[in-house]
Amino acid sequence: MIEFAHPLAWLFLPIPVLVYWLLPEYKEQRASVHVPYFARLVKVSGETPKKGAVKLLRRRLQQFLLLLGWVALISAIAQPEWVGEPIEQKKSAREIMVALDLSGSMQEQDFVDQQGQKIDRLSAAKQVLNDFAQQRKHDRLGLILFADAAYLQAPFTDDIATWQDLLNQSQLGYAGYQTAFGDAIGLTIAVFEQQKSKQRVLILLTDGADTGSKMPPIKAAQIAAKHDIKIYTIAVGDPSNKGEYEMDLQTLERVAKVSGGQSFTAINRQELQQAYQQINDLEKQQYETLSYRPKHSLHHLAFAIYFVANLLVIVMLFAVKLIGRKALPMINESDNKPKTEPSTVVKGGQ
């Protein structure tokens, strides 16, 4: 299907007709030359002599080419476009922010990997998060790392591979050794406010109690709820730990409940995977359908027709002049010389 980006350009199409009707014909005065052998020239050429002005008429082919060139020029200005069939794309309306704890307690080796070897909590969380991200083909993921303070490691993106690289580059000590997940929630709110997504989800993964937040976690959760942000908390590690690595499960549960989310506890890698799966089941994915029709400009073809038509007109004019010169017979030079009668010499006699 062909459409025109600037259809108003077609208003210029009748300009040649208006010029032909409204403006006077072009007339030109030329000096005449007296030809002494005019009658013979007329006889040889076969033309009929006329008096007064002569109106030059274009040949029909020339008129057609000029008309075609004008229409092509207006078409190029109107910018024709070939519009393809509609193409629909589904875009997820869900954005998931992952807040990962990098405090010192994340170095505890109480998780077992698939090979049966003990690994620290951070490594286990990375492995499961990589698997979780691999399944988010249509979601946009963000990443916040927190310890003494929270900072944005990856803004929301649908480039899952890049998000995974930024996750794997995170190391213990990047943000200190305490646990400030209240500030992580506050930073999440600020990031979400810059977006226009309909589904806002925060997955908060920590293994300790909040020890250094400027904003209390419960207060941050209440503000998050006002901005339609659901918080799912995942407590990593053994809840029976006491002392420095003791978990504040009560606060994590309240944070999740206030925001409309849920709280999970993961003692091992399998429970951590189950927590992510349950979050995925709870948050049904919504899609926004985007439809567009591909367009390809064809104005260059119209310009090509315009130039070719005008080029043919010029070639035709030169050809007509060339043929006219060859058809005109050559007049002998002797016809231009004055003729003399033979003289008679009379001799005197006796």
C-alpha positions as a printed Julia matrix, in Angstrom:
350×3 Matrix{Float64}:
  0.0     0.0     0.0
  1.33    3.44   -0.99
  0.77    6.51    1.18
  2.09   10.07    0.92
  3.85   11.74    3.82
  2.99   15.25    2.49
 -0.28   14.91    0.53
 -0.81   18.71    0.43
  1.97   18.87   -2.18
 -0.57   17.66   -4.75
 -2.14   21.13   -4.62
  0.74   22.3    -6.84
 -0.24   19.87   -9.62
 -2.54   22.26  -11.61
  0.04   25.08  -11.7
  1.05   24.46  -15.4
 -2.63   24.56  -16.46
 -3.19   27.83  -14.61
 -0.06   29.31  -16.19
 -1.26   28.2   -19.65
 -4.7    29.76  -19.16
 -3.89   32.96  -17.28
 -0.54   34.17  -18.57
 -0.14   35.59  -22.15
  1.76   33.69  -24.78
  5.42   34.42  -25.12
  6.21   36.48  -28.21
  9.59   37.43  -29.56
 10.54   39.96  -32.21
 13.35   39.14  -34.57
 14.99   41.1   -37.38
 14.11   39.85  -40.84
 16.62   39.1   -43.55
 15.94   39.74  -47.21
 16.72   36.63  -49.25
 17.16   37.28  -52.96
 16.5    33.63  -53.77
 13.51   33.21  -51.36
 11.22   31.76  -54.02
 13.74   29.06  -54.91
 14.31   28.26  -51.2
 10.58   27.85  -50.63
 10.3    25.58  -53.65
 13.15   23.37  -52.5
 12.0    23.13  -48.87
  8.34   22.56  -49.7
  7.21   24.94  -46.91
  4.41   27.46  -47.35
  5.44   31.04  -46.5
  3.41   32.73  -43.73
  3.11   36.25  -42.44
  3.07   37.54  -38.91
  3.88   35.72  -35.66
  4.41   31.96  -35.62
  3.18   29.91  -32.63
  5.56   27.08  -31.83
  3.75   23.82  -31.08
  5.26   20.93  -29.14
  4.99   17.42  -30.38
  2.63   15.08  -28.51
  5.5    12.94  -27.23
  7.23   16.03  -25.9
  4.02   17.16  -24.2
  3.56   13.72  -22.64
  7.13   13.66  -21.3
  6.83   17.13  -19.82
  3.53   16.21  -18.17
  5.02   12.96  -16.83
  8.03   14.82  -15.44
  5.83   17.39  -13.68
  3.64   14.69  -12.08
  6.78   12.79  -10.98
  8.24   15.94   -9.42
  5.07   16.62   -7.42
  5.01   12.94   -6.37
  8.58   13.19   -5.09
  7.71   16.31   -3.08
  4.68   14.52   -1.62
  7.12   11.74   -0.56
  5.44    8.45   -1.43
  5.97    5.61    1.06
  5.33    1.91    0.79
  3.49    0.88    3.97
  3.75   -2.8     4.91
  1.4    -5.0     6.86
  0.92   -4.21   10.58
  3.46   -5.83   12.9
  2.56   -6.39   16.54
  5.07   -6.69   19.36
  4.36   -7.63   22.94
  6.2    -5.68   25.59
  6.07   -6.64   29.24
  4.57   -4.08   31.56
  6.53   -5.52   34.51
  9.75   -4.1    35.92
 11.6    -6.04   38.6
 14.24   -4.49   40.8
 16.57   -6.9    42.6
 18.25   -5.58   45.75
 21.21   -7.79   46.74
 22.89   -7.71   50.13
 26.72   -7.43   50.03
 27.31   -7.29   53.78
 30.06   -9.29   55.43
 27.72  -12.08   56.51
 27.16  -13.03   52.86
 30.56  -14.74   52.91
 29.26  -17.56   55.17
 29.65  -20.9    53.37
 26.45  -22.68   54.32
 25.07  -23.35   50.83
 25.75  -26.37   48.61
 26.04  -26.06   44.83
 24.96  -28.61   42.21
 28.3   -30.42   42.48
 27.84  -30.89   46.22
 30.51  -28.37   47.22
 29.97  -25.72   49.86
 29.8   -22.15   48.6
 29.12  -18.81   50.26
 25.73  -17.17   50.31
 26.61  -14.52   47.74
 27.76  -17.1    45.19
 24.6   -19.13   45.74
 22.46  -16.01   45.32
 24.28  -15.14   42.07
 23.71  -18.61   40.63
 20.01  -18.59   41.39
 19.6   -14.98   40.24
 21.24  -15.83   36.92
 18.75  -18.66   36.43
 15.93  -16.34   37.45
 17.04  -13.62   35.01
 17.35  -16.11   32.17
 13.6   -16.76   32.44
 12.72  -13.03   32.31
 12.68  -12.75   28.52
 10.14   -9.92   28.41
 10.72   -8.23   31.79
 12.99   -5.29   32.47
 15.4    -5.92   35.32
 17.3    -3.56   37.58
 19.94   -4.25   40.21
 20.71   -2.47   43.5
 23.61   -3.5    45.72
 23.62   -2.49   49.37
 25.64   -2.84   52.56
 26.68    0.32   54.44
 24.8     2.22   51.7
 22.78    1.37   48.63
 23.73    2.19   45.05
 22.36    1.4    41.63
 24.42   -1.24   39.84
 22.13   -1.63   36.79
 19.16    0.55   35.77
 16.11   -1.12   34.3
 17.0    -2.92   31.1
 15.72   -5.72   28.88
 19.31   -6.66   28.02
 19.45   -9.68   30.3
 23.02  -10.64   29.33
 24.37   -7.24   30.39
 22.37   -7.39   33.61
 23.9   -10.79   34.4
 27.42   -9.46   33.74
 26.86   -6.59   36.16
 25.51   -9.03   38.74
 28.5   -11.37   38.43
 30.93   -8.46   38.78
 29.61   -7.55   42.23
 31.87   -8.56   45.12
 31.81   -8.41   48.91
 33.03   -5.09   50.28
 31.83   -3.03   47.32
 29.43   -1.1    49.58
 30.82   -1.86   53.05
 29.97   -4.64   55.48
 26.82   -3.57   57.29
 23.2    -4.08   56.18
 21.09   -1.08   55.14
 18.17   -2.56   53.25
 15.9     0.33   54.32
 18.03    2.63   52.14
 17.83    0.04   49.35
 14.04    0.31   49.42
 14.28    4.11   49.35
 16.59    4.01   46.33
 14.21    1.61   44.61
 11.34    4.06   45.07
 13.42    6.84   43.48
 14.3     4.67   40.49
 10.71    3.53   39.96
  9.51    7.13   40.03
 11.51    7.76   36.85
  9.64    4.96   35.07
  6.04    4.62   33.85
  5.62    0.88   34.3
  2.35   -0.62   35.52
  3.84   -3.56   37.45
  6.48   -2.61   40.02
  8.21   -5.38   41.94
 11.16   -5.33   44.34
 12.92   -8.55   45.34
 14.97   -7.84   48.46
 17.57  -10.5    49.24
 19.41  -10.19   52.57
 20.85  -12.38   55.31
 20.87  -10.03   58.26
 19.09   -7.34   60.25
 19.05   -3.72   59.18
 22.0    -2.07   60.95
 22.78    1.14   59.06
 19.81    2.58   57.17
 19.01    6.28   57.3
 15.39    5.42   56.49
 13.7     2.79   58.69
 12.68   -0.27   56.63
  9.01   -0.18   57.73
  8.69    3.5    56.82
 10.34    2.85   53.47
  7.89   -0.02   52.83
  4.93    2.24   53.56
  6.16    4.8    51.06
  6.75    2.02   48.51
  3.16    0.84   48.94
  1.92    4.36   48.1
  3.85    4.13   44.82
  2.36    0.7    43.98
  5.63   -1.15   44.6
  5.32   -4.71   45.9
  8.25   -5.96   47.98
  9.15   -9.64   48.23
 11.77  -10.29   50.89
 14.01  -13.36   50.9
 15.97  -14.14   54.05
 19.12  -16.07   53.07
 20.79  -18.34   55.6
 19.95  -20.07   58.86
 17.32  -18.19   60.9
 18.67  -19.8    64.09
 21.91  -17.79   63.88
 22.49  -15.47   66.8
 24.78  -12.58   67.51
 26.35  -10.62   64.67
 24.63  -12.6    61.9
 21.19  -12.79   63.49
 18.26  -12.27   61.08
 15.42   -9.88   61.73
 12.68  -12.03   60.18
  9.95  -10.03   61.87
 11.02   -6.82   60.12
 11.33   -8.58   56.76
  7.82  -10.01   57.11
  6.36   -6.63   58.02
  8.09   -4.94   55.1
  6.59   -7.48   52.71
  3.13   -7.35   54.27
  2.92   -3.55   54.29
  3.77   -3.34   50.6
  1.44   -6.15   49.53
  4.17   -8.72   48.91
  5.32  -11.85   50.71
  8.3   -12.98   52.76
 10.38  -16.12   52.13
 13.17  -17.91   53.96
 15.87  -19.79   52.05
 18.19  -22.04   54.04
 19.62  -23.75   50.98
 19.85  -23.29   47.24
 16.71  -25.33   46.52
 14.57  -23.15   48.8
 16.04  -20.04   47.18
 14.95  -21.31   43.75
 11.5   -22.14   45.08
 11.17  -18.59   46.45
 11.86  -17.08   43.02
  9.43  -19.51   41.41
  6.68  -18.57   43.85
  7.29  -14.88   43.17
  6.99  -15.56   39.47
  3.69  -17.41   40.01
  2.29  -14.66   42.23
  3.13  -11.84   39.83
  1.27  -12.62   36.64
  2.92  -10.92   33.73
  1.02   -8.18   31.95
  1.8    -7.2    28.37
  1.47   -4.04   26.36
  0.83   -4.64   22.67
  2.73   -2.31   20.35
  1.67   -2.19   16.71
  3.48   -0.46   13.85
  3.6    -0.63   10.07
  7.03   -0.55    8.37
  7.48    2.28    5.89
  9.92    2.53    2.96
 10.29    5.83    1.14
  9.87    5.77   -2.67
 10.58    9.44   -3.4
 13.89    8.6    -5.09
 12.01    6.63   -7.78
  9.79    9.64   -8.5
 12.85   11.87   -8.8
 14.4     9.36  -11.21
 11.29    9.44  -13.44
 11.38   13.26  -13.4
 15.02   13.45  -14.5
 14.64   10.76  -17.16
 11.56   12.45  -18.65
 13.33   15.81  -18.9
 16.44   14.18  -20.32
 14.36   12.54  -23.06
 12.81   15.92  -23.95
 16.27   17.48  -24.34
 17.51   14.56  -26.43
 14.43   14.77  -28.64
 14.93   18.5   -29.26
 18.55   17.99  -30.28
 17.54   15.09  -32.52
 14.85   17.17  -34.27
 17.3    20.0   -34.93
 19.92   17.6   -36.19
 17.5    15.84  -38.54
 16.18   19.2   -39.79
 19.63   20.37  -40.73
 20.42   17.21  -42.65
 17.12   17.33  -44.56
 17.72   20.83  -45.86
 19.41   20.51  -49.29
 22.65   22.27  -49.91
 22.51   25.21  -52.25
 25.35   25.4   -54.72
 27.69   28.23  -54.42
 27.2    28.94  -58.1
 23.59   29.97  -57.36
 24.88   32.81  -55.27
 27.14   34.25  -58.02
 25.68   36.76  -60.5
 25.41   35.4   -64.03
 26.91   37.38  -67.06
 25.93   37.17  -70.66
 28.74   36.31  -73.18
 30.14   39.42  -74.83
 30.46   39.89  -78.59
 33.55   41.46  -80.08
 32.91   43.41  -83.28
 35.87   44.09  -85.43
 35.92   47.1   -87.76
 36.34   46.4   -91.51
 37.49   48.23  -94.43
